Coordinates of C-alpha atoms in Angstrom, one line a residue:
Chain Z
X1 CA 24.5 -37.0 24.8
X2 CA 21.2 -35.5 22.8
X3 CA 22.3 -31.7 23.9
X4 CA 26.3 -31.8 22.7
X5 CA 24.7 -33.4 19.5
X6 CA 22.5 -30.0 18.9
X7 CA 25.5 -28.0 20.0
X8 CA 27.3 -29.5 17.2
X9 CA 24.8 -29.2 14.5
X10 CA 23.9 -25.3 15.8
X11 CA 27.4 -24.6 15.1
X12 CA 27.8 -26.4 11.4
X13 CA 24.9 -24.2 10.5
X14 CA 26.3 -21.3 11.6
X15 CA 29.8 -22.3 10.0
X16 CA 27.8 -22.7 6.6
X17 CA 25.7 -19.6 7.3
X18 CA 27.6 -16.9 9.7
X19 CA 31.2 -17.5 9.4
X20 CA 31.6 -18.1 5.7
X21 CA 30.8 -14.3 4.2
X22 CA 32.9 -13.1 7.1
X23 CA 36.1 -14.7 5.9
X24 CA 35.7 -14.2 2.0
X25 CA 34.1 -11.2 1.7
X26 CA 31.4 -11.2 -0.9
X27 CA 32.0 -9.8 -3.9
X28 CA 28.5 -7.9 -4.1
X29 CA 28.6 -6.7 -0.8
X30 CA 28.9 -2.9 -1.8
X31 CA 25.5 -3.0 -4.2
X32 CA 24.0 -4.7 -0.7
X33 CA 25.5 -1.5 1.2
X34 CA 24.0 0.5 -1.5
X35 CA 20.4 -1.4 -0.7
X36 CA 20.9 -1.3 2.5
X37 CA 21.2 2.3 2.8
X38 CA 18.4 3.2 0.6
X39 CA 16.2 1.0 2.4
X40 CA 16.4 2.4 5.5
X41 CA 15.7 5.7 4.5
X42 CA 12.5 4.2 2.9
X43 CA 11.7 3.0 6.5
X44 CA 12.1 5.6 8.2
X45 CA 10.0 8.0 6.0
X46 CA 7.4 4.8 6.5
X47 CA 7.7 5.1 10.1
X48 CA 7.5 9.0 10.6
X49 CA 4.6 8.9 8.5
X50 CA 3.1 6.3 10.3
X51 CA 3.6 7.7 13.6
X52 CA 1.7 11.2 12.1
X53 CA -1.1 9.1 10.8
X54 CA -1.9 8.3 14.2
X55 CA -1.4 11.3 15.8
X56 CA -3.5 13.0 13.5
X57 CA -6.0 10.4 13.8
X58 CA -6.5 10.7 17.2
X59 CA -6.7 14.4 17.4
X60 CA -9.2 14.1 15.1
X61 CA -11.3 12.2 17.2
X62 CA -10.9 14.4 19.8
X63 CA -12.4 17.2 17.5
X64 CA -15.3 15.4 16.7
X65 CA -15.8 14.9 19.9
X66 CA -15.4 18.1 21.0
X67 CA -18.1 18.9 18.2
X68 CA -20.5 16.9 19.8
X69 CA -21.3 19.0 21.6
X70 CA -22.7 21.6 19.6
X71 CA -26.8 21.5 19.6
X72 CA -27.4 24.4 16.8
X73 CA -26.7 24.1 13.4
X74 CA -26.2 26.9 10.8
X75 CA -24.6 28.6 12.9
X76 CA -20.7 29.7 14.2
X77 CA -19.6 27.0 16.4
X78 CA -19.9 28.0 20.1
X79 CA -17.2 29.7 21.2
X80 CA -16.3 27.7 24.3
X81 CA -16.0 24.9 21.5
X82 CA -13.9 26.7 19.0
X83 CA -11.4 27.6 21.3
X84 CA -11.1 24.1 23.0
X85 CA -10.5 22.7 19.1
X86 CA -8.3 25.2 18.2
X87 CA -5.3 23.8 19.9
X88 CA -6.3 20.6 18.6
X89 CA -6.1 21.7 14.4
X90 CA -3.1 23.6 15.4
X91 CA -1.8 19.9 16.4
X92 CA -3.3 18.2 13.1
X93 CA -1.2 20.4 10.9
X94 CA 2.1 20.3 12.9
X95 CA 1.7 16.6 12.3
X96 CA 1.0 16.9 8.9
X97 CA 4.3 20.2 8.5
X98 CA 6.8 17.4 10.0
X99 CA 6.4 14.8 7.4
X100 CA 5.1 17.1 4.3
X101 CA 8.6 16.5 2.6
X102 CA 8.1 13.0 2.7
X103 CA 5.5 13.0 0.7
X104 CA 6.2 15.5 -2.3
X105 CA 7.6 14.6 -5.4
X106 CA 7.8 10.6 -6.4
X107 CA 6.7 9.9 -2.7
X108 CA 3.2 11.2 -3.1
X109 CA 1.8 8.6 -3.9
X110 CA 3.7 6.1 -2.1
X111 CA 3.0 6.3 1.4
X112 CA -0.6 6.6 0.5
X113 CA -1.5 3.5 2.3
X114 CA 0.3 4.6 5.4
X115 CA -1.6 8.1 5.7
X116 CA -4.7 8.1 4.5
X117 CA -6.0 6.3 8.0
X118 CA -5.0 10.4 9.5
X119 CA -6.2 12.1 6.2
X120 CA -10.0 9.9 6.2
X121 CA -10.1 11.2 10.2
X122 CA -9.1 14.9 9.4
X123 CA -12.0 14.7 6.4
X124 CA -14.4 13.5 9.0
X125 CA -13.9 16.1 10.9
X126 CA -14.0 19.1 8.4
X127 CA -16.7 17.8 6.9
X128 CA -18.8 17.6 10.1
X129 CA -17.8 21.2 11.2
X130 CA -18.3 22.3 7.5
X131 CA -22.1 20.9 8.2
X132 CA -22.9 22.1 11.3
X133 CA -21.6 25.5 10.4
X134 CA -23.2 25.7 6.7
X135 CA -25.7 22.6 6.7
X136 CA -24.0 21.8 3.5
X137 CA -21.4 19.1 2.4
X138 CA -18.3 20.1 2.1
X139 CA -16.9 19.9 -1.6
X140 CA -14.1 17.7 -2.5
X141 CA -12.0 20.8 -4.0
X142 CA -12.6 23.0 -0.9
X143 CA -11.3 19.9 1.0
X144 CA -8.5 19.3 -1.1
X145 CA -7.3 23.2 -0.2
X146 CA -7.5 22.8 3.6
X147 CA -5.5 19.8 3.4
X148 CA -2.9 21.0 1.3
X149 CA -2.7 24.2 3.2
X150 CA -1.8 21.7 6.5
X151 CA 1.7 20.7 4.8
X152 CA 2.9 24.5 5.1
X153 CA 4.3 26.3 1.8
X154 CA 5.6 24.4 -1.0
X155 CA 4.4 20.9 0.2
X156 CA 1.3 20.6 0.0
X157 CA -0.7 17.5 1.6
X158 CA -2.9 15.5 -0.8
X159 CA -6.4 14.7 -0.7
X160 CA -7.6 11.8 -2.8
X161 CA -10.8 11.1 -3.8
X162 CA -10.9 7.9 -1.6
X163 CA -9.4 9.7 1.4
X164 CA -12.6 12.2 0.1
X165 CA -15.4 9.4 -0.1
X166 CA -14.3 7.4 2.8
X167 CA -14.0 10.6 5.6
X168 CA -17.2 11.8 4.2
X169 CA -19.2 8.7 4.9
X170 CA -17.4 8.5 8.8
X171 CA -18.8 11.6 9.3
X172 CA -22.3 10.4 8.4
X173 CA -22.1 8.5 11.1
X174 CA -21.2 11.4 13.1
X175 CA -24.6 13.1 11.8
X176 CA -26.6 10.3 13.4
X177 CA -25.5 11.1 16.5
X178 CA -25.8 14.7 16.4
X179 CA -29.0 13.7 15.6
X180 CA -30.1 11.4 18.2
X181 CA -28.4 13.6 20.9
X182 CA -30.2 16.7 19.6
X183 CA -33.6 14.7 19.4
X184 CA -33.1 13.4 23.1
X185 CA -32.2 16.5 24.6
X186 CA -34.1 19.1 22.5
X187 CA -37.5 17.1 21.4
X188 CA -36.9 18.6 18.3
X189 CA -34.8 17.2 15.3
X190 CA -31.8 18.9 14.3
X191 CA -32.9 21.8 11.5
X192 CA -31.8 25.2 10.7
X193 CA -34.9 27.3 11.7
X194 CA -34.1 29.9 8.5
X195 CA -36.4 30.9 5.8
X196 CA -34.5 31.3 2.8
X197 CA -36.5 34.2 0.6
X198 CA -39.4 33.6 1.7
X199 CA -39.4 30.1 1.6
X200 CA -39.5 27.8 4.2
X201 CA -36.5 25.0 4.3
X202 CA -37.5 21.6 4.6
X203 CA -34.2 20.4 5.1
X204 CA -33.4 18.5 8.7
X205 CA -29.9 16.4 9.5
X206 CA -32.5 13.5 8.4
X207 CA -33.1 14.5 4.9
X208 CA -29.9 15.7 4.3
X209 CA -28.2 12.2 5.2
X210 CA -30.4 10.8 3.1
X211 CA -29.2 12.7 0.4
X212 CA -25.7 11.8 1.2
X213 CA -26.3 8.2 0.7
X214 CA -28.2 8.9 -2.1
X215 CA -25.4 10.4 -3.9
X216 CA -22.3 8.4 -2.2
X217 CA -24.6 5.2 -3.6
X218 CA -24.7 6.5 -6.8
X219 CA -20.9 6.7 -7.1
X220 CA -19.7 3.6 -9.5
X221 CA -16.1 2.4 -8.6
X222 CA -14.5 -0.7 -10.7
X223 CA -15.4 -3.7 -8.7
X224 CA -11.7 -4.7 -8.3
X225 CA -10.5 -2.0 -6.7
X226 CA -10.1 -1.8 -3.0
X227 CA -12.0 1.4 -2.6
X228 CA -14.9 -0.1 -3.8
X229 CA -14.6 -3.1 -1.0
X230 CA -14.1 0.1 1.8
X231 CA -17.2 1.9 0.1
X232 CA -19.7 -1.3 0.2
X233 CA -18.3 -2.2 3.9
X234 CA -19.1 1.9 5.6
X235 CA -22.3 1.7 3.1
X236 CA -23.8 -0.9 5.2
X237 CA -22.7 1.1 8.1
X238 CA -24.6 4.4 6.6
X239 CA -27.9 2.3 5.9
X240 CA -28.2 1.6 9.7
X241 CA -27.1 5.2 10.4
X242 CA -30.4 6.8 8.3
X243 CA -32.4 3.9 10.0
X244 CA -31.6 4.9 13.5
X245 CA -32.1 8.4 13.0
X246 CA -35.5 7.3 11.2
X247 CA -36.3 5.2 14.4
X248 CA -35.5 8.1 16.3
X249 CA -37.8 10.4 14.5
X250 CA -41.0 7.9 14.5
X251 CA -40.6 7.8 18.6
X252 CA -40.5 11.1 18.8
X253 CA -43.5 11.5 16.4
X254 CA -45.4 9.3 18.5
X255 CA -45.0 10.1 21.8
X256 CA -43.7 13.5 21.1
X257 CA -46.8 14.9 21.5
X258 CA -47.1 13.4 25.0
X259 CA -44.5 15.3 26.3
X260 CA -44.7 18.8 28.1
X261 CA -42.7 21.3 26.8
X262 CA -39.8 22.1 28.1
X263 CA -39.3 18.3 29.2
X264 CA -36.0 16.7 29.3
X265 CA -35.5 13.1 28.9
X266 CA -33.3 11.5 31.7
X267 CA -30.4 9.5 31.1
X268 CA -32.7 6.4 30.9
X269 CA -34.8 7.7 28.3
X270 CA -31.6 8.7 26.1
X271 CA -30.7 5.4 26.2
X272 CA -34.0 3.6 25.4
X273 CA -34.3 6.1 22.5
X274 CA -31.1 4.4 21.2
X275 CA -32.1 1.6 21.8
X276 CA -35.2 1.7 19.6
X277 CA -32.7 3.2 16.9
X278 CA -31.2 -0.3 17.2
Chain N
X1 CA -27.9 32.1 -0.7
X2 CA -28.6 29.3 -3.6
X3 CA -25.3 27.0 -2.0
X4 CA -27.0 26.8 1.0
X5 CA -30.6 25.7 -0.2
X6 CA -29.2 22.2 -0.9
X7 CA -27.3 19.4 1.3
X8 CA -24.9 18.2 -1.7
X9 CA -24.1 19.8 -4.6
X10 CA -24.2 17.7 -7.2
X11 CA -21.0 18.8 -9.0
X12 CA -19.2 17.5 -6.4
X13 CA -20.0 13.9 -7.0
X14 CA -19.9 14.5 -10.9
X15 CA -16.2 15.8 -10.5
X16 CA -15.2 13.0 -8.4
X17 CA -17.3 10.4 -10.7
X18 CA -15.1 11.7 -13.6
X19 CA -11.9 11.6 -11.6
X20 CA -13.0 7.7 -10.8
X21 CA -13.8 7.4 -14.5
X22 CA -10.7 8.8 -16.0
X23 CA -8.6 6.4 -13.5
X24 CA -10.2 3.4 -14.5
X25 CA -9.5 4.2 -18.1
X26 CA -5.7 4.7 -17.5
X27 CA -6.2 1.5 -14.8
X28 CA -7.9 -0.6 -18.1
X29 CA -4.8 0.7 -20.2
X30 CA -2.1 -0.7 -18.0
X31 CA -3.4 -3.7 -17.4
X32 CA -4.2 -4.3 -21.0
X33 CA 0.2 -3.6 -21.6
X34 CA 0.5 -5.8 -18.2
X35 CA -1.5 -8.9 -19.7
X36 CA 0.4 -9.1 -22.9
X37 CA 4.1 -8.9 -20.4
X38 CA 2.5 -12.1 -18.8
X39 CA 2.1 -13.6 -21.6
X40 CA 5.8 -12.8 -22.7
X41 CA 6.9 -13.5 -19.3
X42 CA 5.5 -17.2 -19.6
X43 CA 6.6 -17.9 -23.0
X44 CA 10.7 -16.7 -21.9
X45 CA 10.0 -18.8 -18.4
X46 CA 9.0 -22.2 -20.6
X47 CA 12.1 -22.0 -22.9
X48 CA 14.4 -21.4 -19.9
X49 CA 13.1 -24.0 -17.7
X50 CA 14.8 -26.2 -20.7
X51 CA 18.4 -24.9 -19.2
X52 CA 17.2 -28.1 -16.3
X53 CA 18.2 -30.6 -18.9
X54 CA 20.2 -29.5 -21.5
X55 CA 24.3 -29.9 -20.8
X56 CA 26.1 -26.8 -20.5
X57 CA 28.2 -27.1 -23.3
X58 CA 25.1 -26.5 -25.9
X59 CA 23.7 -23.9 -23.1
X60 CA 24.9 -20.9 -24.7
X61 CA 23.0 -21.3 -27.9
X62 CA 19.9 -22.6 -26.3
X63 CA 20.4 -19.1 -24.2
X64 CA 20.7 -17.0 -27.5
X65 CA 17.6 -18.7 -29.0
X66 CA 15.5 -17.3 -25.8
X67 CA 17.0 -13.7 -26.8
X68 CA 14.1 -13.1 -28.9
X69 CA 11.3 -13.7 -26.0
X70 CA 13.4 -11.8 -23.9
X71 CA 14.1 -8.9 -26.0
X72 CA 9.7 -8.7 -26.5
X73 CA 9.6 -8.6 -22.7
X74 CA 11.9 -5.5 -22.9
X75 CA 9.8 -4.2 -25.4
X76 CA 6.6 -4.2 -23.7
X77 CA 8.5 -3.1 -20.3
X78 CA 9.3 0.1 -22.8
X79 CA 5.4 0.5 -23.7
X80 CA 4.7 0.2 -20.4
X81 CA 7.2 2.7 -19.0
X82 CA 6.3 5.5 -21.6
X83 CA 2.2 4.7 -20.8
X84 CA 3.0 4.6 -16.9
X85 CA 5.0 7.7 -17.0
X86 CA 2.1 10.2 -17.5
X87 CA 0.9 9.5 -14.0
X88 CA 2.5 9.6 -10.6
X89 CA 5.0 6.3 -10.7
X90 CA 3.4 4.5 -7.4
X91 CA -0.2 5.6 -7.8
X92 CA -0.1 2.7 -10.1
X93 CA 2.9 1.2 -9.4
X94 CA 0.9 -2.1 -8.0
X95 CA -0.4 -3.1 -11.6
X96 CA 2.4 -4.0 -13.1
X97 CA 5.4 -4.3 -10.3
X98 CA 4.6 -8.3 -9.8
X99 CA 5.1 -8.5 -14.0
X100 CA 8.0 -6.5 -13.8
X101 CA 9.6 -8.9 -11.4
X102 CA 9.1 -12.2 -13.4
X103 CA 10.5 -10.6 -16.6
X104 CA 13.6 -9.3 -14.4
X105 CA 14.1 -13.2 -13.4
X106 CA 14.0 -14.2 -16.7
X107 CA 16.5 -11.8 -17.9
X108 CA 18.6 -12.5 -14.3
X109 CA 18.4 -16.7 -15.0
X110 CA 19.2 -16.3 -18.8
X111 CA 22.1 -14.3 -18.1
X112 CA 23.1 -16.7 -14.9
X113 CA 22.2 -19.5 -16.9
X114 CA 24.9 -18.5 -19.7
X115 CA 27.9 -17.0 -18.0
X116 CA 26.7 -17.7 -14.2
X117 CA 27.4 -14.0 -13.7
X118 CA 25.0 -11.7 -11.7
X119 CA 23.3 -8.8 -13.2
X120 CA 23.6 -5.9 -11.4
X121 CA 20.5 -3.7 -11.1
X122 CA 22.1 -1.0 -13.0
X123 CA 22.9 -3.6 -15.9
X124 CA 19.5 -4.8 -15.7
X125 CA 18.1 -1.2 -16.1
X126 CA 20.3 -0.5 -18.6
X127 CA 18.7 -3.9 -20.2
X128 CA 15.3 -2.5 -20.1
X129 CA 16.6 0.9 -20.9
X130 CA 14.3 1.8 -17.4
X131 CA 16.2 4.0 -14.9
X132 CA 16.9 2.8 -11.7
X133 CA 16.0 3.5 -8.1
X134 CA 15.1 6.9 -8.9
X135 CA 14.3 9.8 -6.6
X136 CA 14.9 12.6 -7.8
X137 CA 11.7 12.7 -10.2
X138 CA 8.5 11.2 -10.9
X139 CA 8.9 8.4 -13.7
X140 CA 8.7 4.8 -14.6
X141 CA 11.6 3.2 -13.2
X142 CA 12.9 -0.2 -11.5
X143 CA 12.6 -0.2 -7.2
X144 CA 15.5 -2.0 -5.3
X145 CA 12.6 -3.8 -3.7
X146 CA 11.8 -5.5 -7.3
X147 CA 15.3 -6.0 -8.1
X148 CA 15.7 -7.7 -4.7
X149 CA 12.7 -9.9 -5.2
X150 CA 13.7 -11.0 -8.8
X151 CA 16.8 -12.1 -7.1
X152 CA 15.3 -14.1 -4.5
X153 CA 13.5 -16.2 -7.8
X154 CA 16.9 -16.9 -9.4
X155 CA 18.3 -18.4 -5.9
X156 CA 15.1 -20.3 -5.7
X157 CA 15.4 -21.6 -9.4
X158 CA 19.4 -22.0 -9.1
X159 CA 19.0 -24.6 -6.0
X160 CA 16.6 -26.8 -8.4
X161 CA 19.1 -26.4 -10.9
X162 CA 22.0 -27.3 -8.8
X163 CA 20.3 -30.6 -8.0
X164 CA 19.0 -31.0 -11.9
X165 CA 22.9 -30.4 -13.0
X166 CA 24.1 -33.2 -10.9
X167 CA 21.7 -35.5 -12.9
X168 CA 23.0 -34.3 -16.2
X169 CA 26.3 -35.0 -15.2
X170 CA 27.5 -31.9 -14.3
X171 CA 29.4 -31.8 -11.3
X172 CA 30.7 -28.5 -11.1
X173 CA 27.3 -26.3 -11.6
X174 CA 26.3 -26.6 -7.8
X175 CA 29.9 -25.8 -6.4
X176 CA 29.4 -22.7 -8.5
X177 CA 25.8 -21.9 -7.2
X178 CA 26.6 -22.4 -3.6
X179 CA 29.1 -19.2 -3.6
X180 CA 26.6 -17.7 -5.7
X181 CA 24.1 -18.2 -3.4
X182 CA 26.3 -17.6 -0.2
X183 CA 27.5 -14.3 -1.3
X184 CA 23.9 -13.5 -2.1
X185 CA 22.8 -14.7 1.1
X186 CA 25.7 -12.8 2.7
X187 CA 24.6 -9.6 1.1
X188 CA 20.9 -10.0 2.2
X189 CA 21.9 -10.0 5.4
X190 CA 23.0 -6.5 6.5
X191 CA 20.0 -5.2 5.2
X192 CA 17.3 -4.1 7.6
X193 CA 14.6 -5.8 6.6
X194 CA 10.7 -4.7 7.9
X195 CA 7.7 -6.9 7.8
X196 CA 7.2 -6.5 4.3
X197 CA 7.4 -9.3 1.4
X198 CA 10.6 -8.6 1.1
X199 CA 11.3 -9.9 4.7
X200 CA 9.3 -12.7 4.1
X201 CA 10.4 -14.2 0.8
X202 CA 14.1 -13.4 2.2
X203 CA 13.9 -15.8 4.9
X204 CA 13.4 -18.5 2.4
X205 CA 17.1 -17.7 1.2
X206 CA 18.8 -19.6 4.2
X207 CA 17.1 -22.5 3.7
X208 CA 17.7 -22.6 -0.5
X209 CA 21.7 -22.1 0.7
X210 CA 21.2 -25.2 2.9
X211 CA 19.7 -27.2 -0.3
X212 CA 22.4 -26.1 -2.7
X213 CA 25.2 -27.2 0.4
X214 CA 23.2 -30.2 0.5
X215 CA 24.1 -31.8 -2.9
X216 CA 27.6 -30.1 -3.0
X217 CA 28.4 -32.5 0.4
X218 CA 26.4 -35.3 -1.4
X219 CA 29.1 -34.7 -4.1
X220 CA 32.1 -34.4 -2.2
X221 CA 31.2 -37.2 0.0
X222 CA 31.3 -39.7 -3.1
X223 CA 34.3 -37.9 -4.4
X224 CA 32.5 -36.2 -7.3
X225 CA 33.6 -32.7 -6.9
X226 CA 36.0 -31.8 -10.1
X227 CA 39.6 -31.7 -9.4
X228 CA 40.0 -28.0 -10.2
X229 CA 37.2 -27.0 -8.3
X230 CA 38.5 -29.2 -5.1
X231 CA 42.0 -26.8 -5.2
X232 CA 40.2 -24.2 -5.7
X233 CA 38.1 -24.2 -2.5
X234 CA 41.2 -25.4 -1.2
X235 CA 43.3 -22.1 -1.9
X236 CA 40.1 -20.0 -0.9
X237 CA 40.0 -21.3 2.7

């Protein structure tokens, strides 16, 4: 009979394997309940922060996307929008307040795998309100305060530069389509109408991606390191990015003209316009 | 309104350029202590792979004449810990922690391979003269997780040896290594294990147990297990 045959065997292995330790206790057991202990604190703190990480993520998203809908730049965000957000930081930083402990001291550096998915999100989306608000990117010490302010008093949060370089080039991708949306809706691309003593800015969300990628290009990170592999993978991602907007601009160049003012492109048109982006 | 005039500030990318810089420096330090452990590592791992052949009573000596390439491993574990020490432990932690690990299984297999005793991790940080599992602050140190994975490469080089015993004519070695290895396996067990390397080189434990009970039944089949050791399993069950 095959199935006695495996019964047998299933219970010699567990004789060797099960029963054994249970009836001569071994001798290092109380260094393993040392481990053991110690090691499931370390999960835990891995989980919690895991779980944050993606709550913060996604309530990031949900900023940006509520940011999307600004049309002005240079300018306070709409109210309507601000106060529709607000909830949303206040969410981002009880996230970040309910695992700031676990990440102080020794620890700071060793979750840093398992938050910076929530920090990268939170830096796109400071870093696209700090633009539309001040047409300016948002500096890396500036940055580092907001986030450190999120982890309440005494623990702060940290920013590092990768969690700094890798945010800052999602949010390019955010500028592209503030762009496009502003160009399909407006005519017009997206520029702060302000003469600055006198003279006359230049500046449009075009130029000012370009100079973005100028300066995240110009970066130089070891070639072994794994930032560098995350920096050439979104750079590829930014190069498409200026082209579409480019794309965008050279329609709207060319048939811009053409249009009446005050004329609105229909849903159709939107989406052909992104399409030539392509 | 000068901040406003320009998209990017170039400081910023200068300051974070500098940051990048200064890390690759420290990165290029490490590595350069890391490399010569290696080196050390290999050099202690070739002399002990001789405790394969040689019978156990001239063991002891061959042991003490690996002492030196052990006690340079130490050394450079010390270099390293006073270098790693000016920067956050697990910023950087990844450079050296596989290193760290081989020279803890060369210490663990020389000191199994001698008096087939276990180091404990506090007598293996008091070896390196490294603290252990620390937490309370920010310095070089020895994790549980490497301890346990150093362990995990003595089981795996104590079931080769128990087979390599038996063909030096040493009978007893692999009753010896299958407690060793049960209780090991035993204490591996109540630990809650995620999906982490240590999960996954852990599950190869079981199957090392079943090697190492493999030749002691090949041995007790043909009557080859010693008398002494025959009571003495006899009185333990």
């Amino acid at each position: 009979m095959p199935q006695s045959n495996t019964q047998n065997k299933k219970r010699s292995a567990e004789d060797a394997f099960g029963e054994r330790p249970a009836k001569m206790e071994s001798p290092f057991m109380p260094m393993f309940e040392g481990f053991k202990s110690e090691l499931d604190e370390h999960h835990d703190r891995r989980e919690r922060i895991i779980k944050a990480s993606r709550d913060i993520t996604a309530t990031s998203k949900k900023i940006i996307f509520g940011l999307q809908r600004v049309r002005n730049m240079k300018q306070p965000i709409p109210g309507a929008i601000t106060k529709s957000n607000q909830p949303l930081w206040d969410l981002i930083s009880k996230a970040y307040s309910s695992i700031s402990t676990d990440l102080q001291g020794l620890n700071t550096y060793r979750y840093s795998k398992q938050i910076t998915g929530g920090t990268q999100e939170f830096m796109e989306a400071l870093s696209f309100q700090h633009y539309l608000e001040a047409q300016s990117l948002v500096s890396l010490q500036e940055a580092s305060r907001s986030t450190a302010d999120l982890g309440g008093p005494n623990n702060p949060i940290l920013l590092s530069e990768a969690d700094y370089l890798l945010g800052v080039f999602d949010m390019t991708g955010e500028l592209m389509r503030f762009a496009i949306t502003v160009m399909a809706t407006s005519g017009e691309v997206p520029s702060a109408k302000l003469e600055v003593e006198g003279e006359q800015s230049h500046r449009n969300v075009l130029t000012d991606l370009r100079d973005v990628r100028d300066f995240l290009k110009a970066v130089d990170v070891p070639h072994y390191s794994s930032l560098n592999k995350d920096m050439n993978k979104k750079m590829e991602v930014l190069e498409t990015c200026v082209v579409k907007v480019e794309n965008a601009l050279y329609g709207l160049t060319v048939r811009g003209a053409e249009r009446p003012k005050g004329w609105l492109p229909d849903e159709k048109m939107v989406g052909r316009d992104e399409v030539v982006g392509h | 309104m000068a901040s406003n005039t320009v998209m990017v500030d170039s400081s910023i990318f200068e300051d974070i350029q500098q940051k990048i810089d200064d890390d690759t420096a420290f990165n290029d330090e490490l590595r350069e202590t890391v490399q010569q452990l290696n080196k050390q590592v290999r050099s202690a791992q070739a002399a002990l792979s001789q405790v394969h052949a040689i019978p156990r009573d001239q063991l002891a000596a061959h042991i003490t004449k690996t002492q030196p390439l052990i006690h340079a491993e130490i050394t450079t574990i010390s270099q390293l810990a006073t270098k790693a020490s000016q920067q956050p432990y697990y910023k950087w932690n990844h450079v050296w922690t596989r290193s760290v690990q081989d020279a803890c299984f060369t210490i663990l297999f020389a000191h199994y391979a001698a008096s087939s005793a276990l180091l404990t991790i506090e007598d293996l940080g008091a070896r390196l003269s490294i603290p252990v599992n620390l937490k309370d602050r920010d310095a070089f140190h020895l994790t549980i997780e490497e301890y346990l994975l150093a362990l995990i490469s003595l089981i795996e080089e104590l079931a080769r040896l128990a087979r390599n015993a038996v063909t030096i004519g040493d009978y007893s070695r692999p009753l010896e290594i299958a407690r060793f290895v049960n209780n090991i396996h035993a204490g591996f067990q109540i630990l809650n294990l995620k999906n982490d390397i240590l999960r996954r080189r852990s599950d190869g434990i079981k199957y090392r147990l079943k090697e190492v009970e493999d030749v002691v039944y090949d041995l007790s089949l043909r009557g080859l297990v010693p008398k002494e050791e025959t009571k003495d399993e006899e009185m333990k069950t």
